[in-house]
PDB file of C-alpha atoms in Angstrom:
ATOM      1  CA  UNK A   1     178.165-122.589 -62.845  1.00 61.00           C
ATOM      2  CA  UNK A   2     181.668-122.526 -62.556  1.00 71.00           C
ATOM      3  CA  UNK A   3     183.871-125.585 -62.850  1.00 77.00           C
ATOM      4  CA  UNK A   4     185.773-126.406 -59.548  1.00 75.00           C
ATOM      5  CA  UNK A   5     189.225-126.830 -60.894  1.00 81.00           C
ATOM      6  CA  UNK A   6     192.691-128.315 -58.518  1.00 81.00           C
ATOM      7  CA  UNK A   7     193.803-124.835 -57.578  1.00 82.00           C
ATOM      8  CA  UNK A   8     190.242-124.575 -55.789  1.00 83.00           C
ATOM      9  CA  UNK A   9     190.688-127.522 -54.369  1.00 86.00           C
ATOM     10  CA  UNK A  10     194.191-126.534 -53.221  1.00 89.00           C
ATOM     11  CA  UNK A  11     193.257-123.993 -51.812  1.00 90.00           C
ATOM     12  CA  UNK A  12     189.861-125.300 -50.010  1.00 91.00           C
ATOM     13  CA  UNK A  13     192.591-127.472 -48.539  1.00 92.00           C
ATOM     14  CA  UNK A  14     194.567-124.694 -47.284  1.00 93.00           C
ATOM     15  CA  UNK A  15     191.505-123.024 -45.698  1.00 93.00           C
ATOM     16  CA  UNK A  16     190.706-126.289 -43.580  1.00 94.00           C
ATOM     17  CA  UNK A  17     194.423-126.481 -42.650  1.00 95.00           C
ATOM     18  CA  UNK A  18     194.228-123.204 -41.092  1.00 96.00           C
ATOM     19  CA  UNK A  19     191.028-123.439 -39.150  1.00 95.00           C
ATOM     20  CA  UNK A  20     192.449-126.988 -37.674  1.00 95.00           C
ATOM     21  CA  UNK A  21     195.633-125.329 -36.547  1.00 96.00           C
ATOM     22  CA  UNK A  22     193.603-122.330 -35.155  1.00 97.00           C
ATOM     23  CA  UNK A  23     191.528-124.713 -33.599  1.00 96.00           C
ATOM     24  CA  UNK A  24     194.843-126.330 -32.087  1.00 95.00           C
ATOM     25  CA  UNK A  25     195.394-122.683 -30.497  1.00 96.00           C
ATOM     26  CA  UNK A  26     192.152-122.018 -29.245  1.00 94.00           C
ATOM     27  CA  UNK A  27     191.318-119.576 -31.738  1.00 93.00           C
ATOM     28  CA  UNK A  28     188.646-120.559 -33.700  1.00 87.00           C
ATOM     29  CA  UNK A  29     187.053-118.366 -35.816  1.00 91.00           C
ATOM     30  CA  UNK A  30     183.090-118.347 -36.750  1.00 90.00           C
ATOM     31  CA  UNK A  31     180.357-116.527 -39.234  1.00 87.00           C
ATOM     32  CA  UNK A  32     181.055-113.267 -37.248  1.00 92.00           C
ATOM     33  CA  UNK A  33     184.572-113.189 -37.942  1.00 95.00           C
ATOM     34  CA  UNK A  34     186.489-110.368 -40.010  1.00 97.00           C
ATOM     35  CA  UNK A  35     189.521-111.875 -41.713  1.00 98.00           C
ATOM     36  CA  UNK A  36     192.500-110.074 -43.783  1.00 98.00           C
ATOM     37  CA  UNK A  37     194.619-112.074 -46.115  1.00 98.00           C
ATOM     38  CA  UNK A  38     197.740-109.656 -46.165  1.00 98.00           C
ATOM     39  CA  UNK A  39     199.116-110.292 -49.320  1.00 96.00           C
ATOM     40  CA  UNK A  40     196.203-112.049 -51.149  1.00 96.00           C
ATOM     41  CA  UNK A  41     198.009-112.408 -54.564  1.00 94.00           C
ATOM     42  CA  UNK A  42     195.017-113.314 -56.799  1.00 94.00           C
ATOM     43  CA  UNK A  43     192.474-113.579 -53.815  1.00 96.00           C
ATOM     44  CA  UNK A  44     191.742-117.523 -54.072  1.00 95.00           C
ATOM     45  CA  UNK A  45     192.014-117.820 -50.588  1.00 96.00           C
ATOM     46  CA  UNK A  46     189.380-114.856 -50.127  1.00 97.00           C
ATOM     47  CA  UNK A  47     187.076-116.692 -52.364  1.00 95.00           C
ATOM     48  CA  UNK A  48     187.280-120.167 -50.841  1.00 94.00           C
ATOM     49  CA  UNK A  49     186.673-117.945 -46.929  1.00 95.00           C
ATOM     50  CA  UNK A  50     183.727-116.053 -48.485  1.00 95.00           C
ATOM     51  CA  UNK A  51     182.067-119.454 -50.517  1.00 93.00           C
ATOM     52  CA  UNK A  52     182.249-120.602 -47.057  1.00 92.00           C
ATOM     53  CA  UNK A  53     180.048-118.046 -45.346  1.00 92.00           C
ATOM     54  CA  UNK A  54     182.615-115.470 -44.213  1.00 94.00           C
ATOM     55  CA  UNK A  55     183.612-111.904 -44.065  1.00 95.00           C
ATOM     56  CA  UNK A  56     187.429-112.146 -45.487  1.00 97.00           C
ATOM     57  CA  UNK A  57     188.551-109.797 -47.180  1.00 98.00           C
ATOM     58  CA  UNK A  58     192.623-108.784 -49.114  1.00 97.00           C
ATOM     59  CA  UNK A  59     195.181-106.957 -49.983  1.00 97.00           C
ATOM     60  CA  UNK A  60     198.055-106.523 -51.662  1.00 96.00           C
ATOM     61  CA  UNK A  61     200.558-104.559 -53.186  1.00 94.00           C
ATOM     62  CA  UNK A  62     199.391-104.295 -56.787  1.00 92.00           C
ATOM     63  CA  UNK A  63     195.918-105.030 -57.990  1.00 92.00           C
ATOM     64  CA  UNK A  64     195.953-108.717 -59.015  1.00 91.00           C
ATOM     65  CA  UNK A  65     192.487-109.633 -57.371  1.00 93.00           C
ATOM     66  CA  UNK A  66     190.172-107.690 -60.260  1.00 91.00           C
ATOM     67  CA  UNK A  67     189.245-110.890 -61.458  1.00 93.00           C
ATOM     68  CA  UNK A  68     188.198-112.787 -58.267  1.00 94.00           C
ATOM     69  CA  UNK A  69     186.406-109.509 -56.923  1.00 94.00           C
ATOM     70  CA  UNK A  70     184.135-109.632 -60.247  1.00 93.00           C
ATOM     71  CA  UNK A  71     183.341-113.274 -59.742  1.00 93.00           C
ATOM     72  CA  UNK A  72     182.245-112.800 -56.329  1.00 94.00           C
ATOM     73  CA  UNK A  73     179.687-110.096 -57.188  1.00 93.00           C
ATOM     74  CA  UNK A  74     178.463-112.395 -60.217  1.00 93.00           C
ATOM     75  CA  UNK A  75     178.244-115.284 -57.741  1.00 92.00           C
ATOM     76  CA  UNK A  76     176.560-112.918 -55.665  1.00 92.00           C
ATOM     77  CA  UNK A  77     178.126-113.969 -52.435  1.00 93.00           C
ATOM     78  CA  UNK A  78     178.977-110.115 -52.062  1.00 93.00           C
ATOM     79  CA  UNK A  79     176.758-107.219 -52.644  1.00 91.00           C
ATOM     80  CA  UNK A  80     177.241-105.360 -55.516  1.00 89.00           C
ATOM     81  CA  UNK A  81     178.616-102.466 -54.549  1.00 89.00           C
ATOM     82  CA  UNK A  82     180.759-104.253 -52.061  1.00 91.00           C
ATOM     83  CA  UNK A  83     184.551-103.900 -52.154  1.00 93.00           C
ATOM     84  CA  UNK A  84     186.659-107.433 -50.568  1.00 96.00           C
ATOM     85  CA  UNK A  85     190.067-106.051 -51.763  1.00 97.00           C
ATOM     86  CA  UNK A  86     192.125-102.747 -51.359  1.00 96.00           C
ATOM     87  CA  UNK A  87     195.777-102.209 -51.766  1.00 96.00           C
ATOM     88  CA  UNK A  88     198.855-101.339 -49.595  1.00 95.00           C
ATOM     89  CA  UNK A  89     201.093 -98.634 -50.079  1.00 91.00           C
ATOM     90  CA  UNK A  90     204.504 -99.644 -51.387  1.00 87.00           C
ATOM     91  CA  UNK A  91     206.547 -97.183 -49.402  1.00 85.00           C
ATOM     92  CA  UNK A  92     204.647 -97.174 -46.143  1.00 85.00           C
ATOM     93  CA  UNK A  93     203.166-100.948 -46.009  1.00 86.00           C
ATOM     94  CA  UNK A  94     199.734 -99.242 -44.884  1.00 95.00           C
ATOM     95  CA  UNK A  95     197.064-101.689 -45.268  1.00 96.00           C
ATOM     96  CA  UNK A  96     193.750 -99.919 -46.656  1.00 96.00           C
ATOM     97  CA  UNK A  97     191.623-100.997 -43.623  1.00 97.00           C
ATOM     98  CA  UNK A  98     190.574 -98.968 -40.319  1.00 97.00           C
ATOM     99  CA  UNK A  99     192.037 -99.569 -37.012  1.00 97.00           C
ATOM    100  CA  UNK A 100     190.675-103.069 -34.895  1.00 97.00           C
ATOM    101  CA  UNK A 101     189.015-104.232 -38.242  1.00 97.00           C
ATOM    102  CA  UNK A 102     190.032-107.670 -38.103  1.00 98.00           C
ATOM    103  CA  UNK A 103     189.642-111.004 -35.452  1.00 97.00           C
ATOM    104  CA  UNK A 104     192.158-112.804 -37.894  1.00 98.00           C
ATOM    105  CA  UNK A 105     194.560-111.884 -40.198  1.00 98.00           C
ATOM    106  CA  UNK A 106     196.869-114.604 -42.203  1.00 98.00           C
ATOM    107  CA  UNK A 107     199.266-114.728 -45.270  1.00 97.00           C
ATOM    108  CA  UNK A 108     200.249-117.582 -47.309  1.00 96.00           C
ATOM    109  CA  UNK A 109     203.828-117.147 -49.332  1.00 96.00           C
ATOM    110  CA  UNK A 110     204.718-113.600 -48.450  1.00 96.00           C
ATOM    111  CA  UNK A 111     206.646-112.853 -45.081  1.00 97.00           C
ATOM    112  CA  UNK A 112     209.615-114.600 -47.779  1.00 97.00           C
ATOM    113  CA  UNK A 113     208.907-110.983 -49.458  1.00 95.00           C
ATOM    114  CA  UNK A 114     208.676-108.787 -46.881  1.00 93.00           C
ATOM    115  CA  UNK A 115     211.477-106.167 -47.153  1.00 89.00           C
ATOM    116  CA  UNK A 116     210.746-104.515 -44.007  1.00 90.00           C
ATOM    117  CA  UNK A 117     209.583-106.232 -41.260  1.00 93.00           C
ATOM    118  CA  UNK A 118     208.938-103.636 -38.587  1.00 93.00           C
ATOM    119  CA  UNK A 119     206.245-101.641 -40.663  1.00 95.00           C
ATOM    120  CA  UNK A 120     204.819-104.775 -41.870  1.00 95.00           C
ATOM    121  CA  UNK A 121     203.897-106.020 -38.260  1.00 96.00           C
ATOM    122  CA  UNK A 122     203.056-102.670 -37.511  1.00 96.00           C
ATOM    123  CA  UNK A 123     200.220-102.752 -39.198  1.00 97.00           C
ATOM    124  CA  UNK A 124     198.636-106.079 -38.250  1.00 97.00           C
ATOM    125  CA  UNK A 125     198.951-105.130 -35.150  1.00 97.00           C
ATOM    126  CA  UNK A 126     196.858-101.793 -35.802  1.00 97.00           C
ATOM    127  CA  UNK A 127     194.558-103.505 -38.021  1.00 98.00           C
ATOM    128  CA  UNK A 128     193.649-106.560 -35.465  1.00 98.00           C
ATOM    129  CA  UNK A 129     191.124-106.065 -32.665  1.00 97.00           C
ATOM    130  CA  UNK A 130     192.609-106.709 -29.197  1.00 96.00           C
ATOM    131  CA  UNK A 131     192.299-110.431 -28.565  1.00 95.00           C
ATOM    132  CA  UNK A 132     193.553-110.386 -32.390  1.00 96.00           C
ATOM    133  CA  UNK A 133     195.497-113.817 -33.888  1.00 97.00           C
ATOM    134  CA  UNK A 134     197.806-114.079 -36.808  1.00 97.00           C
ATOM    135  CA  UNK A 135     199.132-116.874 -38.783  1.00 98.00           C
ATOM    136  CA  UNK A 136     201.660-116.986 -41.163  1.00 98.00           C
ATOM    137  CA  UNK A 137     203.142-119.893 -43.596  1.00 97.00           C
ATOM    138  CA  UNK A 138     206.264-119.295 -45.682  1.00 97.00           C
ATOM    139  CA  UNK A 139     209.196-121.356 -46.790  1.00 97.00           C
ATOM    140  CA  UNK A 140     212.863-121.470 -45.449  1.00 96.00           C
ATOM    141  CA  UNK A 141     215.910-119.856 -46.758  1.00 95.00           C
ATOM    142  CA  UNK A 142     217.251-123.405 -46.296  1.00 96.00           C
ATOM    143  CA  UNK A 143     214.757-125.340 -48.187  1.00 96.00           C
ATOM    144  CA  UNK A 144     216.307-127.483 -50.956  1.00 96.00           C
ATOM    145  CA  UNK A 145     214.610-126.023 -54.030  1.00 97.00           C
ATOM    146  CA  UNK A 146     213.917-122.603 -53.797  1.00 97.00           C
ATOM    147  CA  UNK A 147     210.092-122.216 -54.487  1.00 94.00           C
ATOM    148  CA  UNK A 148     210.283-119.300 -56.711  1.00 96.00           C
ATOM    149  CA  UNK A 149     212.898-119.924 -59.049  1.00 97.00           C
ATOM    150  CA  UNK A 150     213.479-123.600 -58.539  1.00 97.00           C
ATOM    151  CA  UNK A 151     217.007-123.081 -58.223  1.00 98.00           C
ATOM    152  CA  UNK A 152     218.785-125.963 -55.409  1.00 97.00           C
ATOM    153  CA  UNK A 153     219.534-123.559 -52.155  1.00 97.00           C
ATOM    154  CA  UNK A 154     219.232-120.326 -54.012  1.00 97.00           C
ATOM    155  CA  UNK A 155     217.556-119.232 -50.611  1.00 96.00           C
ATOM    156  CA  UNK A 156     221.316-119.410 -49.372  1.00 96.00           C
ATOM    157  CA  UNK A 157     223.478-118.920 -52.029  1.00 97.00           C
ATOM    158  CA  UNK A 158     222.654-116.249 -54.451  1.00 96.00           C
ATOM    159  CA  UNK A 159     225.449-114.911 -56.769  1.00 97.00           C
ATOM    160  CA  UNK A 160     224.697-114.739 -60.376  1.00 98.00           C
ATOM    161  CA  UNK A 161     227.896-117.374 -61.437  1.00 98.00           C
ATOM    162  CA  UNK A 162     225.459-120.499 -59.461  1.00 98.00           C
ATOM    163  CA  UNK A 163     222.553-118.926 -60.474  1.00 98.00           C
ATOM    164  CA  UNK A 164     223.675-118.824 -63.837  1.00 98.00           C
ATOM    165  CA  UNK A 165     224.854-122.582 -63.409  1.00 98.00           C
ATOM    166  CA  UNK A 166     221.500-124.031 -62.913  1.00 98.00           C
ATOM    167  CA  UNK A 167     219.863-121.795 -65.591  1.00 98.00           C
ATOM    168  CA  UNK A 168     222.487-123.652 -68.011  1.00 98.00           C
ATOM    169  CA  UNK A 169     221.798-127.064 -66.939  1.00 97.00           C
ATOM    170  CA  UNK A 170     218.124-125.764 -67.769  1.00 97.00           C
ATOM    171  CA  UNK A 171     216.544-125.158 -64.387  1.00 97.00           C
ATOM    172  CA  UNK A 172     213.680-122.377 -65.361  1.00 97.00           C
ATOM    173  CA  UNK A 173     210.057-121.583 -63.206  1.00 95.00           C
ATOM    174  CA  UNK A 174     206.723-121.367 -65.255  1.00 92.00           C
ATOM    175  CA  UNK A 175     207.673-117.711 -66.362  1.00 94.00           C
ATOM    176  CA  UNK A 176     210.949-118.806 -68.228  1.00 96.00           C
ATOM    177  CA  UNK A 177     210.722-121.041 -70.496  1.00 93.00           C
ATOM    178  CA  UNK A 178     212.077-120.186 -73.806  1.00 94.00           C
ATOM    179  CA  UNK A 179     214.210-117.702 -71.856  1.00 96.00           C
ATOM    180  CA  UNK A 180     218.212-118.273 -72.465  1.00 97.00           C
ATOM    181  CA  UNK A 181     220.019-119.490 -69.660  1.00 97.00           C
ATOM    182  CA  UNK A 182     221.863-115.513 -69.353  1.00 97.00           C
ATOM    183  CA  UNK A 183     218.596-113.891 -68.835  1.00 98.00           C
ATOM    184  CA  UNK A 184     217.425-116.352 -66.523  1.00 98.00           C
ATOM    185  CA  UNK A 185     220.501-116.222 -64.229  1.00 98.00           C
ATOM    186  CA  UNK A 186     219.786-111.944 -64.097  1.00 98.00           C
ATOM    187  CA  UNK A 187     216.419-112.293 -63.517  1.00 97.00           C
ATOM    188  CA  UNK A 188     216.462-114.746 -60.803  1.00 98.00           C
ATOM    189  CA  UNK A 189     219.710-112.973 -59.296  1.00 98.00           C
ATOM    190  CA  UNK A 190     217.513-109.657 -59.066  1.00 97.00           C
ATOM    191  CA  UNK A 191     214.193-111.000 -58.209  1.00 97.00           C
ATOM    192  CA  UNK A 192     216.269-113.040 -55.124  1.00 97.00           C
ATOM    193  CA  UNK A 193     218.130-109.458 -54.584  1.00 97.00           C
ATOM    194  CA  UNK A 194     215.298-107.417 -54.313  1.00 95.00           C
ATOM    195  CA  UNK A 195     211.926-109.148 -53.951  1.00 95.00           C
ATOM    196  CA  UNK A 196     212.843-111.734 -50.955  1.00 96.00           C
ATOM    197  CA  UNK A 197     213.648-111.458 -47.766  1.00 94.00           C
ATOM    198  CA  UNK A 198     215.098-114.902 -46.123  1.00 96.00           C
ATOM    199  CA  UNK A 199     216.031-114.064 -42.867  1.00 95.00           C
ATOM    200  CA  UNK A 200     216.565-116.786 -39.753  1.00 93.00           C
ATOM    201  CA  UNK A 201     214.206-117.919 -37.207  1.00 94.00           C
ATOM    202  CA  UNK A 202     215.543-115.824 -34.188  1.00 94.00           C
ATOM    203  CA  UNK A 203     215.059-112.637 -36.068  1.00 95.00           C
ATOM    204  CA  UNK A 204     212.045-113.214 -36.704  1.00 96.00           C
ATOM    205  CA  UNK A 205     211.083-114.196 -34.075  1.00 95.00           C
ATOM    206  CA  UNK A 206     212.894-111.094 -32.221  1.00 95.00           C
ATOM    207  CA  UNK A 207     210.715-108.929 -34.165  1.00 95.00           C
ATOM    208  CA  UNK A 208     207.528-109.908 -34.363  1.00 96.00           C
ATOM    209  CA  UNK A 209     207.968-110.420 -30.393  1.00 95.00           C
ATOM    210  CA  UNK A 210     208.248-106.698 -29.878  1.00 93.00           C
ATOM    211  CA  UNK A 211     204.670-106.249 -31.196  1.00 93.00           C
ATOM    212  CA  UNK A 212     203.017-109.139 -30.283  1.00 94.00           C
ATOM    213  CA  UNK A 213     203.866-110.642 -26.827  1.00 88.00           C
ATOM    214  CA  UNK A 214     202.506-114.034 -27.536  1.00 92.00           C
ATOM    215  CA  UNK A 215     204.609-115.316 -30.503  1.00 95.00           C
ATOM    216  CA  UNK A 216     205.497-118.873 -31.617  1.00 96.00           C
ATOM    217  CA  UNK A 217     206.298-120.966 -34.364  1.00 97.00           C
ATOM    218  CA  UNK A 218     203.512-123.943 -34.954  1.00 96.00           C
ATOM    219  CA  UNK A 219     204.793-126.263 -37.392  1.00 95.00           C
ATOM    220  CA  UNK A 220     203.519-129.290 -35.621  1.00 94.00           C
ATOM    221  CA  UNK A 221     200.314-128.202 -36.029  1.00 95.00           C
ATOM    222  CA  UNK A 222     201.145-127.752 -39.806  1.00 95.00           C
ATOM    223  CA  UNK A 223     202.546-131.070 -40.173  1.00 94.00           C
ATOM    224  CA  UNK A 224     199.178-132.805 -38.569  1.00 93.00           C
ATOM    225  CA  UNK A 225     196.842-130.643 -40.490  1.00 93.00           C
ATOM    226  CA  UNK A 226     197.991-129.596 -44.108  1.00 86.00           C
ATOM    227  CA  UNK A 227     198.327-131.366 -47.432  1.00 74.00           C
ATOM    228  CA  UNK A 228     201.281-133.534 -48.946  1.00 77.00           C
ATOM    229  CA  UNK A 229     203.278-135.985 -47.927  1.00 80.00           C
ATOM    230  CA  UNK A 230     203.918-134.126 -44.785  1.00 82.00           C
ATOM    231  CA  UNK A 231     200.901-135.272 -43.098  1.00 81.00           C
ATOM    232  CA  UNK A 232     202.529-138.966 -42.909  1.00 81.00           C
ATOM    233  CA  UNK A 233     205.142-137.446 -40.667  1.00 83.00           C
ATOM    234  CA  UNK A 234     202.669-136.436 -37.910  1.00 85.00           C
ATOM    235  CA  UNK A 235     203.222-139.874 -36.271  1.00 84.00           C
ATOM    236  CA  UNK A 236     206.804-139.571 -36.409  1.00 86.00           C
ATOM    237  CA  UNK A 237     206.599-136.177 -34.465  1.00 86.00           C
ATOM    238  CA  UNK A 238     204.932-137.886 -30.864  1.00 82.00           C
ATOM    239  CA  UNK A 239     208.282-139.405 -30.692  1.00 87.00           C
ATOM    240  CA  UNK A 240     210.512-136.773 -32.288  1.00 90.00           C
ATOM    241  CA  UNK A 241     209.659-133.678 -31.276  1.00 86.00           C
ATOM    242  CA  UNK A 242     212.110-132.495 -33.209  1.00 91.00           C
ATOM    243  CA  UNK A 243     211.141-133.315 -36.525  1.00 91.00           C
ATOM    244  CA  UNK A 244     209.304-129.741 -36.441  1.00 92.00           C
ATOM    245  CA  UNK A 245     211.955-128.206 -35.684  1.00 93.00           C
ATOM    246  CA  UNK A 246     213.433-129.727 -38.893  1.00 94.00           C
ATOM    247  CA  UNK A 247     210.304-129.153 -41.157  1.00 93.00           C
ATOM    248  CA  UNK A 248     210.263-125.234 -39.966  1.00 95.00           C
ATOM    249  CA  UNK A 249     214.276-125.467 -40.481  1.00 94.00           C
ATOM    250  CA  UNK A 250     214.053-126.823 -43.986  1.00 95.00           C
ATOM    251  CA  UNK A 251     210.871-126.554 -45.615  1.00 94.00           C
ATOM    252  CA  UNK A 252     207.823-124.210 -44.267  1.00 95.00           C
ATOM    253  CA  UNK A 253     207.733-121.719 -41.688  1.00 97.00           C
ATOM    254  CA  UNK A 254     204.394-121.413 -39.680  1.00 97.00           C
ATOM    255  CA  UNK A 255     204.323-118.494 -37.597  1.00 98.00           C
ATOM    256  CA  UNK A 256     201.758-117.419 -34.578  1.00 98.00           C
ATOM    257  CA  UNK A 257     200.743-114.457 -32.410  1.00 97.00           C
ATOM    258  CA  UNK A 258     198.224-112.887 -30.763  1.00 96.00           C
ATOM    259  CA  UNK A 259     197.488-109.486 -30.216  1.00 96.00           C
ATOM    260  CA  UNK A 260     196.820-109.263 -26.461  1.00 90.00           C
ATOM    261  CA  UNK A 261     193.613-107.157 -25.067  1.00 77.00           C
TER     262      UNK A 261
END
């Protein structure tokens, strides 16, 4: 038997967070629903959905969910000749699923990535059935650490000379240590460059809109339902609304829609 380690129960969390805020919407989902996780990284959050009795399945850009697809089968909570993940095509964001597969499809950490929108939603929207949700969390340009390479505001301000700055004062994620501070400044000025996309709220909100109709941003639902110390500001938000506005502005993005029958 496996040992249940903190990521699991991370990411157990995460699961609950987003059935409460679904629940919030009116969109619950059940034993009979199909769900995607676009951009499923390892495929945790695949795991956790199928341990708990449903059909989720991923995908991603590269194949980093080997490992979780192999301990499903041993824990036999797929068949054996059953394939959970598939991969998207780099150039044309295709997701490797049929037309009006899924009732819900979510990502956690990767609309910060996305380098073109417009195909991106595309394909949700061709993927969901009609009736359809889809929830997103990511962070802010504008949060104060930048949660890939730890760097203050490097969400904002991205030119190799600050970059480099903070790598000298010795500023470094889980992948650098032992770097020097020259190497870390060029890879976190081309992984900012090329692999993230931080745009602002109207955008986005502009174009997901032209697919999906019903489109808003839910961080008050995020704020009463997920993890951390920003559950203790849910009580704050009955009497300032706007504290949402702030969390979305300056922390996590939470993003809604619905594709419409």
């Amino acid at each position: 038997m496996r040992k249940v380690t903190e990521a699991d129960l991370k990411t157990q969390q995460f699961v609950k967070t987003q059935k409460n805020i679904l629940n919030e919407l009116g969109c619950d989902i059940n034993a009979d629903s199909i769900i995607l996780d676009f951009g499923c990284g390892a495929g945790n959050e695949v795991y956790q959905f199928r341990k708990m009795g449903y059909k989720a399945y991923g995908c991603d850009i590269d194949n980093y969910y080997y490992e979780v697809q192999g301990r499903c089968r041993e824990e036999k909570i797929i068949n054996p000749d059953e394939t959970i993940f598939g991969k998207i095509d780099r150039n044309t964001y295709r997701i490797p699923f049929a037309d009006e597969t899924f009732d819900y499809v979510f990502s956690n950490q990767v609309f910060e990535h996305l380098q073109n929108y417009p195909e991106a939603l595309s394909e949700i929207y061709r993927v969901l059935k009609p009736g359809g949700y889809s929830l997103h969390f990511f962070p802010s340009g504008y949060r104060l650490i930048e949660c890939h390479v730890f760097v203050p505001f490097a969400g904002i301000f991205r030119g190799y000379n600050y970059l480099a700055f903070w790598a000298f004062l010795g500023i470094r994620n889980s992948y650098q240590k032992g770097f020097n501070f020259r190497k870390v400044a060029k890879g976190n000025f081309e992984y900012l460059h090329k692999r993230t996309s931080y745009l602002d709220k109207s955008r986005i909100y502009n174009m997901v809109f032209r697919q999906f109709k019903n489109t808003s941003f839910v961080e008050q639902y995020f704020i009463k339902h997920g993890a951390g110390r920003l559950r203790h500001l849910y009580w704050l938000t009955k009497k300032l609304p706007f504290i949402a506005s702030l969390v979305r502005t300056f922390h996590t993005r939470v993003l809604f829609f619905k594709k419409l029958r």
